[in-house]
Amino acid sequence: MAASPDTDRALRILPQLAGLGRFFDVGTGPVPVEARPWTELATDRAALAGRVDGVAHRLAPVERRVAASVMFQGLAARVWSPLIGSHLCHDALLDLSPDTLAWLPAPGGAVPLHHPRPAVLRDAAPAAVYERGLRLLEPVAAALRGLLPISPRVLWGNSASTVAEALGAVTAARPDLTERARGLGAALTEHGRHAGLGTWIPGAPRPNFGYRRLSCCLYHRKPGVTPCGDCVLRSRVR
């Protein structure tokens, strides 16, 4: 059976998005044998704990909640980047359904994603971009908070930060999209789960597209590491 038009368009868009950076890449076609269902991260406590422990081992020495924060930030970057890229560059919205999306075990938090038959949704409004991202990330954030003590401000601050990084990556390649990117950034970070977790600084350099967090990802708690460039603690560290 021939692919539907929506799937055809998605398959044309995704290779172009991959050129923006690894976080924009989503694999397609037959599902690799090592792939795991996205929903497992929210419904299988042992699988989620194993993922957190794997990141903790790689980053050692760190607390488990630091590893959980880093893992969630990597997942958020993988989710927001293709959604934002398809919206800005192609006036489309990828339908990365949690029921068919898969992740591939890999070192670190930024696991590769795979979707056997991605499609493009008709509604590419900023509100639809936000809804699709939250549909994937909210259950995982809830599962992490059920697994270990970690603040929702940390998790959703991480998510908002990856929105800004994705905007920076897109506009580095397509400066003509800067104004549209600013509008989308405001729409994605100034309400809902991201509201009150950061501020936009006009004219600030990339990669965070002028976004300054009002929270922290906790990675600075690893010995020898300083706060990230957009961290609320940055101005306190000399």
Coordinates of C-alpha atoms in Angstrom, one line a residue:
M1 CA 0.0 0.0 0.0
A2 CA 1.3 3.4 -0.9
A3 CA 2.2 5.8 1.9
S4 CA -0.4 8.5 2.7
P5 CA 0.4 12.1 1.6
D6 CA 0.9 13.1 5.2
T7 CA 3.5 10.4 5.7
D8 CA 5.1 11.2 2.3
R9 CA 5.6 14.8 3.5
A10 CA 7.0 13.8 6.8
L11 CA 9.5 11.5 5.1
R12 CA 10.6 14.4 3.0
I13 CA 10.9 16.8 6.0
L14 CA 12.8 14.6 8.4
P15 CA 16.1 14.2 6.4
Q16 CA 16.2 18.0 6.1
L17 CA 15.6 18.5 9.8
A18 CA 18.5 16.1 10.6
G19 CA 20.8 18.6 8.9
L20 CA 20.1 21.0 11.8
G21 CA 21.8 18.7 14.3
R22 CA 21.5 15.4 16.0
F23 CA 18.6 16.4 18.3
F24 CA 16.4 17.0 15.2
D25 CA 17.0 13.5 13.8
V26 CA 14.2 10.9 14.0
G27 CA 14.7 7.5 12.5
T28 CA 12.0 6.0 10.3
G29 CA 11.2 2.7 8.7
P30 CA 11.4 -0.7 10.3
V31 CA 11.9 -0.5 14.1
P32 CA 15.4 -1.6 15.2
V33 CA 15.4 -4.6 17.4
E34 CA 17.0 -2.7 20.3
A35 CA 14.3 0.0 20.3
R36 CA 12.0 0.5 23.3
P37 CA 8.5 2.0 23.3
W38 CA 8.3 5.6 24.4
T39 CA 5.5 4.8 26.8
E40 CA 7.8 2.4 28.7
L41 CA 9.5 5.5 30.2
A42 CA 6.3 6.5 31.9
T43 CA 4.8 3.1 32.7
D44 CA 7.7 0.8 33.6
R45 CA 9.3 1.9 36.8
A46 CA 12.1 -0.6 36.5
A47 CA 12.9 0.5 32.9
L48 CA 12.9 4.1 34.0
A49 CA 15.1 3.4 37.0
G50 CA 17.5 1.5 34.8
R51 CA 17.8 4.4 32.4
V52 CA 18.5 6.9 35.3
D53 CA 21.1 4.5 36.8
G54 CA 22.8 4.2 33.4
V55 CA 23.1 8.0 33.1
A56 CA 24.3 8.2 36.7
H57 CA 27.0 5.6 36.0
R58 CA 28.2 7.5 32.9
L59 CA 28.3 10.8 34.7
A60 CA 29.7 9.5 38.0
P61 CA 30.1 10.8 40.6
V62 CA 26.6 12.4 40.6
E63 CA 23.4 12.0 42.6
R64 CA 20.6 10.1 41.0
R65 CA 18.4 13.2 40.8
V66 CA 21.1 14.9 38.8
A67 CA 21.2 12.0 36.4
A68 CA 17.4 12.1 36.2
S69 CA 17.5 15.8 35.4
V70 CA 20.1 15.3 32.7
M71 CA 18.2 12.4 31.2
F72 CA 14.9 14.4 31.1
Q73 CA 16.7 17.3 29.5
G74 CA 18.1 15.0 26.8
L75 CA 14.6 13.6 26.1
A76 CA 13.1 17.0 26.0
A77 CA 15.7 18.1 23.4
R78 CA 14.9 15.1 21.3
V79 CA 11.1 15.9 21.5
W80 CA 11.1 19.7 21.0
S81 CA 13.8 20.0 18.3
P82 CA 11.9 18.1 15.5
L83 CA 8.6 19.7 16.5
I84 CA 10.1 23.2 16.4
G85 CA 12.1 22.5 13.2
S86 CA 9.1 21.2 11.3
H87 CA 6.9 24.2 12.4
L88 CA 9.5 26.9 11.6
C89 CA 11.1 25.5 8.5
H90 CA 8.2 23.7 6.9
D91 CA 4.9 25.2 8.3
A92 CA 4.1 21.7 9.4
L93 CA 3.8 19.7 12.7
L94 CA 5.2 16.2 13.0
D95 CA 2.8 13.8 14.6
L96 CA 5.2 11.9 17.0
S97 CA 2.6 9.8 18.7
P98 CA 3.6 8.3 22.1
D99 CA 1.9 5.1 21.1
T100 CA 4.2 4.5 18.1
L101 CA 7.3 6.5 19.0
A102 CA 10.3 4.5 20.2
W103 CA 13.7 5.3 21.8
L104 CA 17.0 3.6 21.4
P105 CA 19.2 2.8 24.3
A106 CA 22.4 5.0 24.1
P107 CA 24.9 6.5 26.5
G108 CA 23.8 9.7 28.2
G109 CA 20.4 11.4 28.3
A110 CA 19.9 12.3 24.7
V111 CA 18.6 9.0 23.3
P112 CA 17.8 8.7 19.6
L113 CA 14.1 8.5 18.6
H114 CA 12.5 6.3 16.0
H115 CA 9.1 6.4 14.4
P116 CA 8.1 3.8 11.8
R117 CA 5.6 5.9 9.9
P118 CA 5.7 9.6 11.0
A119 CA 3.0 11.8 9.7
V120 CA 2.4 15.6 9.4
L121 CA -0.6 17.2 11.2
R122 CA -2.6 19.9 9.5
D123 CA -2.6 22.1 12.6
A124 CA 0.8 23.7 12.9
A125 CA -0.2 26.5 15.3
P126 CA 2.2 27.2 18.2
A127 CA -0.5 25.8 20.6
A128 CA -0.4 22.5 18.7
V129 CA 3.4 22.4 18.9
Y130 CA 3.1 22.8 22.7
E131 CA 0.4 20.2 23.1
R132 CA 2.4 17.6 21.1
G133 CA 5.5 18.2 23.2
L134 CA 3.7 18.0 26.5
R135 CA 1.8 14.9 25.4
L136 CA 5.2 13.1 25.2
L137 CA 7.0 14.7 28.1
E138 CA 4.4 15.1 30.8
P139 CA 4.0 11.4 31.6
V140 CA 7.7 10.9 31.8
A141 CA 8.1 13.9 34.1
A142 CA 5.4 12.5 36.4
A143 CA 7.1 9.1 36.4
L144 CA 10.4 10.6 37.3
R145 CA 8.9 12.5 40.2
G146 CA 7.3 9.2 41.4
L147 CA 10.7 7.5 41.2
L148 CA 12.9 10.0 43.2
P149 CA 12.6 13.5 44.7
I150 CA 13.1 16.0 42.0
S151 CA 11.5 19.4 41.6
P152 CA 9.1 20.0 38.7
R153 CA 10.8 23.4 38.3
V154 CA 14.0 21.6 37.5
L155 CA 12.4 19.2 35.0
W156 CA 10.3 21.9 33.2
G157 CA 13.1 24.4 33.4
N158 CA 15.2 21.8 31.5
S159 CA 12.4 21.4 28.9
A160 CA 12.1 25.2 28.4
S161 CA 15.9 25.4 28.0
T162 CA 15.8 22.9 25.2
V163 CA 13.1 24.9 23.4
A164 CA 15.5 27.8 23.4
E165 CA 18.4 25.7 22.2
A166 CA 16.3 24.3 19.3
L167 CA 15.3 27.8 18.3
G168 CA 19.0 28.8 18.3
A169 CA 19.9 25.8 16.1
V170 CA 17.2 26.6 13.6
T171 CA 18.0 30.3 13.3
A172 CA 21.7 29.7 13.0
A173 CA 20.9 27.8 9.8
R174 CA 18.0 30.0 8.8
P175 CA 18.5 33.6 10.0
D176 CA 15.5 34.6 8.0
L177 CA 13.3 32.8 10.5
T178 CA 14.5 34.7 13.6
E179 CA 11.4 36.8 14.1
R180 CA 9.1 33.8 13.7
A181 CA 11.3 31.9 16.1
R182 CA 11.0 34.6 18.7
G183 CA 7.2 34.5 18.5
L184 CA 7.3 30.7 18.8
G185 CA 9.7 30.8 21.7
A186 CA 7.3 33.1 23.6
A187 CA 4.3 30.9 22.8
L188 CA 6.1 27.8 24.0
T189 CA 7.7 29.1 27.2
E190 CA 5.4 31.8 28.6
H191 CA 2.4 29.6 29.6
G192 CA 1.6 26.1 30.9
R193 CA 4.4 24.0 32.3
H194 CA 7.1 26.4 31.2
A195 CA 5.5 29.6 32.6
G196 CA 7.7 31.6 35.0
L197 CA 10.8 29.4 34.5
G198 CA 12.8 31.8 32.4
T199 CA 13.2 35.2 30.7
W200 CA 14.1 36.2 27.2
I201 CA 16.9 38.7 26.7
P202 CA 16.5 40.5 23.3
G203 CA 19.6 40.4 21.1
A204 CA 21.5 37.8 23.3
P205 CA 23.7 35.4 21.4
R206 CA 23.0 31.8 20.6
P207 CA 22.9 28.8 21.3
N208 CA 20.1 29.6 23.8
F209 CA 18.5 32.3 21.7
G210 CA 18.5 34.8 24.5
Y211 CA 16.8 32.6 27.1
R212 CA 17.9 32.8 30.8
R213 CA 16.6 30.1 33.1
L214 CA 15.1 30.9 36.5
S215 CA 15.9 27.3 37.6
C216 CA 18.9 25.0 37.4
C217 CA 19.4 21.5 35.8
L218 CA 21.6 20.5 38.8
Y219 CA 24.5 19.4 36.7
H220 CA 26.8 21.8 38.4
R221 CA 26.5 19.5 41.4
K222 CA 29.0 17.2 39.7
P223 CA 32.4 17.9 41.0
G224 CA 34.4 20.3 38.7
V225 CA 31.4 21.4 36.7
T226 CA 30.3 25.1 36.5
P227 CA 26.7 26.2 35.8
C228 CA 25.5 26.1 32.2
G229 CA 25.4 29.3 30.2
D230 CA 21.6 29.9 30.7
C231 CA 21.5 28.9 34.4
V232 CA 20.0 31.1 37.1
L233 CA 23.2 30.4 39.1
R234 CA 25.5 31.7 36.4
S235 CA 25.7 35.3 37.6
R236 CA 26.5 34.0 41.2
V237 CA 29.6 32.1 40.1
R238 CA 32.9 34.0 39.5

